[in-house]
PDB file of C-alpha atoms in Angstrom:
ATOM      1  CA  MET A   1     -22.803 -12.389  49.697  1.00  0.00           C
ATOM      2  CA  ALA A   2     -20.648  -9.652  48.211  1.00  0.00           C
ATOM      3  CA  SER A   3     -23.583  -7.489  47.979  1.00  0.00           C
ATOM      4  CA  ILE A   4     -24.663  -8.474  51.604  1.00  0.00           C
ATOM      5  CA  THR A   5     -20.966  -7.603  52.916  1.00  0.00           C
ATOM      6  CA  SER A   6     -20.794  -4.415  50.746  1.00  0.00           C
ATOM      7  CA  ASN A   7     -24.511  -3.372  51.866  1.00  0.00           C
ATOM      8  CA  LEU A   8     -23.077  -3.613  55.450  1.00  0.00           C
ATOM      9  CA  LYS A   9     -19.947  -1.846  55.308  1.00  0.00           C
ATOM     10  CA  GLU A  10     -21.906   1.124  53.523  1.00  0.00           C
ATOM     11  CA  SER A  11     -24.538   1.167  56.163  1.00  0.00           C
ATOM     12  CA  LEU A  12     -22.031   1.003  59.118  1.00  0.00           C
ATOM     13  CA  ALA A  13     -20.311   4.411  58.013  1.00  0.00           C
ATOM     14  CA  TYR A  14     -23.987   5.923  56.586  1.00  0.00           C
ATOM     15  CA  PRO A  15     -24.672   7.604  60.180  1.00  0.00           C
ATOM     16  CA  PHE A  16     -21.387   9.571  60.172  1.00  0.00           C
ATOM     17  CA  ASN A  17     -22.553  11.301  57.020  1.00  0.00           C
ATOM     18  CA  ASP A  18     -24.013  13.889  59.109  1.00  0.00           C
ATOM     19  CA  LEU A  19     -23.433  14.058  62.656  1.00  0.00           C
ATOM     20  CA  LYS A  20     -26.070  17.145  63.738  1.00  0.00           C
ATOM     21  CA  LYS A  21     -28.872  14.600  62.534  1.00  0.00           C
ATOM     22  CA  PHE A  22     -27.063  11.961  64.161  1.00  0.00           C
ATOM     23  CA  GLY A  23     -27.037  13.848  67.029  1.00  0.00           C
ATOM     24  CA  VAL A  24     -30.587  15.001  67.211  1.00  0.00           C
ATOM     25  CA  ILE A  25     -31.701  11.324  67.080  1.00  0.00           C
ATOM     26  CA  PHE A  26     -29.139  10.653  69.511  1.00  0.00           C
ATOM     27  CA  ILE A  27     -30.475  13.330  72.160  1.00  0.00           C
ATOM     28  CA  LEU A  28     -34.083  11.857  71.358  1.00  0.00           C
ATOM     29  CA  ASN A  29     -33.198   8.338  72.332  1.00  0.00           C
ATOM     30  CA  MET A  30     -31.478   9.806  75.672  1.00  0.00           C
ATOM     31  CA  ILE A  31     -34.241  11.742  76.560  1.00  0.00           C
ATOM     32  CA  ILE A  32     -36.497   8.387  75.976  1.00  0.00           C
ATOM     33  CA  PHE A  33     -34.177   6.367  77.979  1.00  0.00           C
ATOM     34  CA  SER A  34     -33.970   9.077  80.831  1.00  0.00           C
ATOM     35  CA  LEU A  35     -37.805   9.190  80.801  1.00  0.00           C
ATOM     36  CA  ILE A  36     -37.989   5.373  81.313  1.00  0.00           C
ATOM     37  CA  ILE A  37     -35.381   5.256  83.858  1.00  0.00           C
ATOM     38  CA  ALA A  38     -37.151   8.251  86.044  1.00  0.00           C
ATOM     39  CA  SER A  39     -40.553   6.393  85.520  1.00  0.00           C
ATOM     40  CA  ASN A  40     -39.329   3.177  86.866  1.00  0.00           C
ATOM     41  CA  TYR A  41     -37.437   4.803  89.722  1.00  0.00           C
ATOM     42  CA  ILE A  42     -40.556   7.107  90.775  1.00  0.00           C
ATOM     43  CA  PHE A  43     -42.638   3.485  90.782  1.00  0.00           C
ATOM     44  CA  VAL A  44     -40.197   1.493  92.501  1.00  0.00           C
ATOM     45  CA  ASN A  45     -39.826   4.346  95.190  1.00  0.00           C
ATOM     46  CA  PHE A  46     -43.401   4.263  95.711  1.00  0.00           C
ATOM     47  CA  LEU A  47     -43.580   0.398  96.067  1.00  0.00           C
ATOM     48  CA  ARG A  48     -40.894   0.081  98.865  1.00  0.00           C
ATOM     49  CA  GLU A  49     -42.663   3.427 100.656  1.00  0.00           C
ATOM     50  CA  LEU A  50     -45.918   1.155 100.680  1.00  0.00           C
ATOM     51  CA  ILE A  51     -44.092  -2.066 101.994  1.00  0.00           C
ATOM     52  CA  ALA A  52     -41.911   0.135 104.538  1.00  0.00           C
ATOM     53  CA  HIS A  53     -45.305   1.553 105.844  1.00  0.00           C
ATOM     54  CA  ASN A  54     -47.084  -2.205 105.622  1.00  0.00           C
ATOM     55  CA  ASN A  55     -49.294  -0.860 103.409  1.00  0.00           C
ATOM     56  CA  ILE A  56     -48.868  -3.491 100.676  1.00  0.00           C
ATOM     57  CA  SER A  57     -52.398  -4.469 100.843  1.00  0.00           C
ATOM     58  CA  ASN A  58     -53.283  -1.047  99.255  1.00  0.00           C
ATOM     59  CA  ILE A  59     -51.597  -1.833  96.281  1.00  0.00           C
ATOM     60  CA  ASN A  60     -54.863  -1.044  94.352  1.00  0.00           C
ATOM     61  CA  LEU A  61     -54.010   2.445  95.484  1.00  0.00           C
ATOM     62  CA  VAL A  62     -51.253   2.713  92.925  1.00  0.00           C
ATOM     63  CA  LEU A  63     -53.621   2.807  90.315  1.00  0.00           C
ATOM     64  CA  ASN A  64     -55.693   5.808  91.804  1.00  0.00           C
ATOM     65  CA  ASN A  65     -52.143   7.655  93.228  1.00  0.00           C
ATOM     66  CA  GLN A  66     -50.638  10.627  91.598  1.00  0.00           C
ATOM     67  CA  VAL A  67     -47.399   8.609  91.343  1.00  0.00           C
ATOM     68  CA  SER A  68     -49.348   6.492  88.765  1.00  0.00           C
ATOM     69  CA  ILE A  69     -50.515   9.606  86.823  1.00  0.00           C
ATOM     70  CA  GLU A  70     -46.837  10.831  87.025  1.00  0.00           C
ATOM     71  CA  VAL A  71     -45.073   7.427  85.662  1.00  0.00           C
ATOM     72  CA  ALA A  72     -48.066   7.424  82.956  1.00  0.00           C
ATOM     73  CA  ILE A  73     -47.143  11.090  81.892  1.00  0.00           C
ATOM     74  CA  LEU A  74     -43.242  10.150  81.504  1.00  0.00           C
ATOM     75  CA  GLN A  75     -43.959   6.884  79.794  1.00  0.00           C
ATOM     76  CA  ILE A  76     -46.438   9.045  76.975  1.00  0.00           C
ATOM     77  CA  ILE A  77     -43.921  11.326  76.513  1.00  0.00           C
ATOM     78  CA  ALA A  78     -41.463   8.593  75.712  1.00  0.00           C
ATOM     79  CA  PHE A  79     -44.180   6.709  73.420  1.00  0.00           C
ATOM     80  CA  ILE A  80     -44.589   9.813  71.635  1.00  0.00           C
ATOM     81  CA  ILE A  81     -40.891  10.703  71.024  1.00  0.00           C
ATOM     82  CA  SER A  82     -40.294   6.997  69.806  1.00  0.00           C
ATOM     83  CA  ILE A  83     -42.856   7.870  67.348  1.00  0.00           C
ATOM     84  CA  PHE A  84     -40.954  10.393  65.938  1.00  0.00           C
ATOM     85  CA  ILE A  85     -37.886   8.291  65.794  1.00  0.00           C
ATOM     86  CA  LEU A  86     -40.122   5.503  64.137  1.00  0.00           C
ATOM     87  CA  GLY A  87     -40.850   8.491  61.387  1.00  0.00           C
ATOM     88  CA  TYR A  88     -37.110   8.853  60.692  1.00  0.00           C
ATOM     89  CA  ILE A  89     -36.431   5.199  60.359  1.00  0.00           C
ATOM     90  CA  TYR A  90     -38.949   5.627  57.824  1.00  0.00           C
ATOM     91  CA  GLU A  91     -37.196   7.912  56.120  1.00  0.00           C
ATOM     92  CA  VAL A  92     -34.315   6.829  56.153  1.00  0.00           C
ATOM     93  CA  ILE A  93     -35.162   3.136  54.766  1.00  0.00           C
ATOM     94  CA  GLY A  94     -36.786   5.669  51.802  1.00  0.00           C
ATOM     95  CA  ASN A  95     -33.548   7.142  50.962  1.00  0.00           C
ATOM     96  CA  SER A  96     -31.823   4.119  50.998  1.00  0.00           C
ATOM     97  CA  ILE A  97     -34.028   2.659  48.757  1.00  0.00           C
ATOM     98  CA  GLU A  98     -33.768   5.680  46.221  1.00  0.00           C
ATOM     99  CA  LYS A  99     -29.896   5.168  46.891  1.00  0.00           C
ATOM    100  CA  ASN A 100     -29.582   8.476  48.558  1.00  0.00           C
ATOM    101  CA  ASN A 101     -26.849   8.353  51.288  1.00  0.00           C
ATOM    102  CA  GLN A 102     -27.745  11.967  52.828  1.00  0.00           C
ATOM    103  CA  LEU A 103     -29.579  11.446  56.622  1.00  0.00           C
ATOM    104  CA  PRO A 104     -32.854  12.814  56.046  1.00  0.00           C
ATOM    105  CA  LYS A 105     -34.549  16.365  57.163  1.00  0.00           C
ATOM    106  CA  PHE A 106     -36.731  16.573  59.738  1.00  0.00           C
ATOM    107  CA  ASN A 107     -40.020  17.528  58.674  1.00  0.00           C
ATOM    108  CA  ILE A 108     -41.997  16.745  62.120  1.00  0.00           C
ATOM    109  CA  LYS A 109     -45.438  16.153  60.556  1.00  0.00           C
ATOM    110  CA  LYS A 110     -44.420  14.015  58.101  1.00  0.00           C
ATOM    111  CA  LEU A 111     -41.980  11.900  60.915  1.00  0.00           C
ATOM    112  CA  PHE A 112     -45.073  11.504  63.027  1.00  0.00           C
ATOM    113  CA  ILE A 113     -47.504  10.376  60.676  1.00  0.00           C
ATOM    114  CA  ASN A 114     -44.628   7.837  58.963  1.00  0.00           C
ATOM    115  CA  GLY A 115     -43.727   6.878  62.503  1.00  0.00           C
ATOM    116  CA  ILE A 116     -47.297   5.851  63.170  1.00  0.00           C
ATOM    117  CA  LYS A 117     -47.460   3.628  59.950  1.00  0.00           C
ATOM    118  CA  VAL A 118     -44.252   1.790  61.477  1.00  0.00           C
ATOM    119  CA  GLU A 119     -46.059   1.280  64.672  1.00  0.00           C
ATOM    120  CA  ILE A 120     -49.436   0.110  63.391  1.00  0.00           C
ATOM    121  CA  ILE A 121     -47.276  -2.658  61.014  1.00  0.00           C
ATOM    122  CA  ASN A 122     -45.451  -3.754  64.300  1.00  0.00           C
ATOM    123  CA  ILE A 123     -48.439  -4.086  66.410  1.00  0.00           C
ATOM    124  CA  ILE A 124     -50.578  -6.103  63.613  1.00  0.00           C
ATOM    125  CA  TYR A 125     -47.821  -8.348  62.863  1.00  0.00           C
ATOM    126  CA  MET A 126     -46.827  -9.281  66.182  1.00  0.00           C
ATOM    127  CA  ILE A 127     -49.884  -9.294  67.963  1.00  0.00           C
ATOM    128  CA  ILE A 128     -51.111 -12.875  67.224  1.00  0.00           C
ATOM    129  CA  PRO A 129     -47.287 -14.254  68.332  1.00  0.00           C
ATOM    130  CA  LEU A 130     -47.228 -12.020  71.411  1.00  0.00           C
ATOM    131  CA  ALA A 131     -51.046 -12.866  72.513  1.00  0.00           C
ATOM    132  CA  LEU A 132     -49.945 -16.993  71.884  1.00  0.00           C
ATOM    133  CA  ILE A 133     -46.740 -16.463  74.392  1.00  0.00           C
ATOM    134  CA  GLN A 134     -48.731 -14.484  76.882  1.00  0.00           C
ATOM    135  CA  ILE A 135     -51.526 -17.352  76.928  1.00  0.00           C
ATOM    136  CA  ALA A 136     -48.722 -19.962  77.066  1.00  0.00           C
ATOM    137  CA  ILE A 137     -46.764 -18.242  79.789  1.00  0.00           C
ATOM    138  CA  SER A 138     -49.702 -17.674  82.132  1.00  0.00           C
ATOM    139  CA  TYR A 139     -50.979 -21.229  81.231  1.00  0.00           C
ATOM    140  CA  ASP A 140     -47.699 -22.998  81.335  1.00  0.00           C
ATOM    141  CA  LEU A 141     -48.244 -24.435  77.833  1.00  0.00           C
ATOM    142  CA  THR A 142     -45.041 -25.137  76.189  1.00  0.00           C
ATOM    143  CA  ILE A 143     -46.230 -26.229  72.703  1.00  0.00           C
ATOM    144  CA  ILE A 144     -48.179 -22.767  72.948  1.00  0.00           C
ATOM    145  CA  LEU A 145     -44.763 -21.102  73.589  1.00  0.00           C
ATOM    146  CA  VAL A 146     -42.868 -22.702  71.069  1.00  0.00           C
ATOM    147  CA  ILE A 147     -45.423 -22.272  68.278  1.00  0.00           C
ATOM    148  CA  GLY A 148     -45.563 -18.179  69.383  1.00  0.00           C
ATOM    149  CA  ILE A 149     -41.685 -17.752  69.253  1.00  0.00           C
ATOM    150  CA  ILE A 150     -41.493 -19.686  65.798  1.00  0.00           C
ATOM    151  CA  LEU A 151     -44.427 -17.530  64.623  1.00  0.00           C
ATOM    152  CA  ALA A 152     -42.790 -14.446  65.764  1.00  0.00           C
ATOM    153  CA  ILE A 153     -39.613 -15.023  63.897  1.00  0.00           C
ATOM    154  CA  ILE A 154     -41.319 -15.858  60.789  1.00  0.00           C
ATOM    155  CA  LEU A 155     -43.258 -12.533  60.943  1.00  0.00           C
ATOM    156  CA  ALA A 156     -40.309 -10.598  61.988  1.00  0.00           C
ATOM    157  CA  LEU A 157     -38.107 -11.933  59.157  1.00  0.00           C
ATOM    158  CA  ILE A 158     -41.423 -10.706  56.940  1.00  0.00           C
ATOM    159  CA  GLU A 159     -42.113  -7.573  58.611  1.00  0.00           C
ATOM    160  CA  ILE A 160     -38.970  -6.251  57.514  1.00  0.00           C
ATOM    161  CA  MET A 161     -40.013  -6.271  53.889  1.00  0.00           C
ATOM    162  CA  ALA A 162     -43.142  -5.371  54.638  1.00  0.00           C
ATOM    163  CA  ILE A 163     -42.115  -2.388  55.920  1.00  0.00           C
ATOM    164  CA  ASP A 164     -39.953  -1.882  53.022  1.00  0.00           C
ATOM    165  CA  ASN A 165     -42.343  -2.314  50.369  1.00  0.00           C
ATOM    166  CA  MET A 166     -44.801  -0.141  52.613  1.00  0.00           C
ATOM    167  CA  VAL A 167     -41.728   2.903  52.323  1.00  0.00           C
ATOM    168  CA  ALA A 168     -41.328   1.980  48.492  1.00  0.00           C
ATOM    169  CA  ASN A 169     -44.692   1.897  47.476  1.00  0.00           C
ATOM    170  CA  LYS A 170     -45.585   5.246  50.085  1.00  0.00           C
ATOM    171  CA  THR A 171     -48.751   3.081  50.953  1.00  0.00           C
ATOM    172  CA  ILE A 172     -49.473   1.153  54.199  1.00  0.00           C
ATOM    173  CA  LYS A 173     -51.433  -1.018  52.080  1.00  0.00           C
ATOM    174  CA  ALA A 174     -47.934  -2.334  50.738  1.00  0.00           C
ATOM    175  CA  ALA A 175     -47.028  -3.766  53.969  1.00  0.00           C
ATOM    176  CA  PHE A 176     -50.266  -6.191  53.772  1.00  0.00           C
ATOM    177  CA  ASP A 177     -49.267  -6.806  49.867  1.00  0.00           C
ATOM    178  CA  PHE A 178     -48.151 -10.639  51.030  1.00  0.00           C
ATOM    179  CA  LYS A 179     -47.968 -12.010  47.509  1.00  0.00           C
ATOM    180  CA  GLY A 180     -45.651  -9.024  46.223  1.00  0.00           C
ATOM    181  CA  ILE A 181     -43.669  -9.032  49.445  1.00  0.00           C
ATOM    182  CA  ILE A 182     -43.018 -12.561  48.962  1.00  0.00           C
ATOM    183  CA  GLU A 183     -41.924 -11.922  45.315  1.00  0.00           C
ATOM    184  CA  LYS A 184     -39.694  -9.773  46.364  1.00  0.00           C
ATOM    185  CA  ILE A 185     -38.199 -11.960  49.300  1.00  0.00           C
ATOM    186  CA  LYS A 186     -38.013 -15.062  46.155  1.00  0.00           C
ATOM    187  CA  SER A 187     -36.155 -12.529  43.798  1.00  0.00           C
ATOM    188  CA  ILE A 188     -33.377 -11.863  46.371  1.00  0.00           C
ATOM    189  CA  GLY A 189     -33.651 -15.753  47.186  1.00  0.00           C
ATOM    190  CA  TYR A 190     -34.742 -17.088  50.596  1.00  0.00           C
ATOM    191  CA  LEU A 191     -31.702 -18.042  51.578  1.00  0.00           C
ATOM    192  CA  THR A 192     -29.911 -14.987  50.798  1.00  0.00           C
ATOM    193  CA  TYR A 193     -32.357 -12.949  52.641  1.00  0.00           C
ATOM    194  CA  VAL A 194     -32.811 -14.882  55.715  1.00  0.00           C
ATOM    195  CA  GLY A 195     -29.177 -15.337  55.519  1.00  0.00           C
ATOM    196  CA  GLY A 196     -28.216 -11.542  55.250  1.00  0.00           C
ATOM    197  CA  ILE A 197     -30.554 -10.932  58.044  1.00  0.00           C
ATOM    198  CA  ILE A 198     -29.001 -13.187  60.373  1.00  0.00           C
ATOM    199  CA  PHE A 199     -25.630 -11.940  59.247  1.00  0.00           C
ATOM    200  CA  TYR A 200     -26.494  -8.061  59.692  1.00  0.00           C
ATOM    201  CA  GLU A 201     -28.163  -8.656  63.014  1.00  0.00           C
ATOM    202  CA  PHE A 202     -25.269 -11.030  64.283  1.00  0.00           C
ATOM    203  CA  SER A 203     -23.040  -7.804  63.144  1.00  0.00           C
ATOM    204  CA  TYR A 204     -25.049  -5.369  65.497  1.00  0.00           C
ATOM    205  CA  PHE A 205     -25.256  -7.904  68.250  1.00  0.00           C
ATOM    206  CA  ILE A 206     -21.074  -7.444  68.489  1.00  0.00           C
ATOM    207  CA  ILE A 207     -21.627  -3.946  68.830  1.00  0.00           C
ATOM    208  CA  PHE A 208     -23.811  -4.062  71.550  1.00  0.00           C
ATOM    209  CA  CYS A 209     -21.498  -7.105  73.351  1.00  0.00           C
ATOM    210  CA  SER A 210     -18.676  -4.509  72.765  1.00  0.00           C
ATOM    211  CA  LEU A 211     -20.714  -1.625  74.405  1.00  0.00           C
ATOM    212  CA  PHE A 212     -21.458  -4.147  77.401  1.00  0.00           C
ATOM    213  CA  VAL A 213     -17.642  -4.969  77.764  1.00  0.00           C
ATOM    214  CA  ILE A 214     -17.139  -1.261  77.906  1.00  0.00           C
ATOM    215  CA  MET A 215     -19.507  -0.927  80.301  1.00  0.00           C
ATOM    216  CA  ILE A 216     -18.256  -3.333  82.576  1.00  0.00           C
ATOM    217  CA  LEU A 217     -14.620  -2.438  82.089  1.00  0.00           C
ATOM    218  CA  ILE A 218     -15.348   1.423  82.979  1.00  0.00           C
ATOM    219  CA  LEU A 219     -17.888   0.535  85.891  1.00  0.00           C
ATOM    220  CA  PRO A 220     -14.958   0.454  88.551  1.00  0.00           C
ATOM    221  CA  ILE A 221     -13.883   3.946  87.548  1.00  0.00           C
ATOM    222  CA  ILE A 222     -17.322   5.259  87.567  1.00  0.00           C
ATOM    223  CA  ILE A 223     -18.993   3.991  90.606  1.00  0.00           C
ATOM    224  CA  LEU A 224     -16.806   6.555  92.289  1.00  0.00           C
ATOM    225  CA  LEU A 225     -18.971   8.983  90.720  1.00  0.00           C
ATOM    226  CA  SER A 226     -22.113   7.837  92.672  1.00  0.00           C
ATOM    227  CA  ILE A 227     -25.586   5.587  91.300  1.00  0.00           C
ATOM    228  CA  TYR A 228     -26.362   8.549  89.578  1.00  0.00           C
ATOM    229  CA  GLY A 229     -23.075   9.300  88.093  1.00  0.00           C
ATOM    230  CA  VAL A 230     -23.491   5.950  86.377  1.00  0.00           C
ATOM    231  CA  LEU A 231     -26.906   5.685  85.204  1.00  0.00           C
ATOM    232  CA  ILE A 232     -25.958   9.041  83.225  1.00  0.00           C
ATOM    233  CA  ILE A 233     -22.789   7.912  81.945  1.00  0.00           C
ATOM    234  CA  TYR A 234     -24.814   4.351  80.385  1.00  0.00           C
ATOM    235  CA  THR A 235     -27.529   6.318  79.531  1.00  0.00           C
ATOM    236  CA  ILE A 236     -25.153   8.356  77.196  1.00  0.00           C
ATOM    237  CA  LEU A 237     -23.373   5.453  76.092  1.00  0.00           C
ATOM    238  CA  PHE A 238     -26.351   3.470  75.409  1.00  0.00           C
ATOM    239  CA  SER A 239     -28.092   5.936  73.528  1.00  0.00           C
ATOM    240  CA  ALA A 240     -25.518   6.612  71.459  1.00  0.00           C
ATOM    241  CA  VAL A 241     -25.070   3.158  70.246  1.00  0.00           C
ATOM    242  CA  TYR A 242     -28.442   2.481  70.239  1.00  0.00           C
ATOM    243  CA  SER A 243     -29.075   5.564  67.639  1.00  0.00           C
ATOM    244  CA  TYR A 244     -25.836   4.333  65.574  1.00  0.00           C
ATOM    245  CA  VAL A 245     -27.788   0.697  65.157  1.00  0.00           C
ATOM    246  CA  LEU A 246     -31.184   1.984  64.587  1.00  0.00           C
ATOM    247  CA  ILE A 247     -29.786   4.360  61.907  1.00  0.00           C
ATOM    248  CA  SER A 248     -27.411   2.193  60.249  1.00  0.00           C
ATOM    249  CA  GLN A 249     -30.110  -0.917  60.500  1.00  0.00           C
ATOM    250  CA  ALA A 250     -32.772   1.175  58.765  1.00  0.00           C
ATOM    251  CA  HIS A 251     -30.237   2.346  55.740  1.00  0.00           C
ATOM    252  CA  LEU A 252     -29.213  -1.497  55.220  1.00  0.00           C
ATOM    253  CA  TYR A 253     -32.566  -3.066  55.070  1.00  0.00           C
ATOM    254  CA  GLY A 254     -33.334  -0.588  52.598  1.00  0.00           C
ATOM    255  CA  ALA A 255     -30.466  -1.652  50.733  1.00  0.00           C
ATOM    256  CA  LEU A 256     -31.740  -5.082  51.128  1.00  0.00           C
ATOM    257  CA  TYR A 257     -35.041  -4.308  49.311  1.00  0.00           C
ATOM    258  CA  ASN A 258     -32.631  -2.983  46.398  1.00  0.00           C
ATOM    259  CA  LEU A 259     -31.153  -6.394  46.001  1.00  0.00           C
ATOM    260  CA  ALA A 260     -34.835  -7.958  44.673  1.00  0.00           C
ATOM    261  CA  GLU A 261     -34.397  -5.375  41.845  1.00  0.00           C
TER     262      GLU A 261
END
């Protein structure tokens, strides 16, 4: 447990090793959240106008309307930016595995390619449990829902080591080397591995809870600014904390991989 806690302490401080690079990720996340908020605002406002003019029956117009195009463009831009962030997470994990405490440099081409790799792994690992959950919700199948959730948790735990293994071996095939992945987890110890992840996630959960407490406490003050002022301040706060957790967590899971050595 000593290694688990020492890794956490080191990873919590890691994002502050280079504030300029951390700032870039923070700005990118802020752009993503701003684009998501803007696209949702445009879509909701459009639906509001339909209802106000009793045109809700023409909801199919949404798919052919300029508004839907604007929303799609904003969300596509947000998705593309998120790919670069995933690529940066890939690089952070790599540095951590190599025991390099410097934040990675920004190589646009490299970040995009590695980000796509991580996204592919996310989709492949989660597509079956998410499909089961969707089917269960659609047809009110409780047993299938439970199976889907349990499968999602198990695969999420394995996926952490799968991504680590991919980064360490510099090939996407390593993310599906289940024998090697299980051997890594086994060498760490199943209880240590799962317990460590739970401990890590609980620590980050506390950080997010602290953020929400702060957001609630300052609400009576910033509400005086207008709803736009509230959105701007909340977006800045959430983007900063989210960026911090992403980078710290990636470093932490790279360090977790090294426990198997």
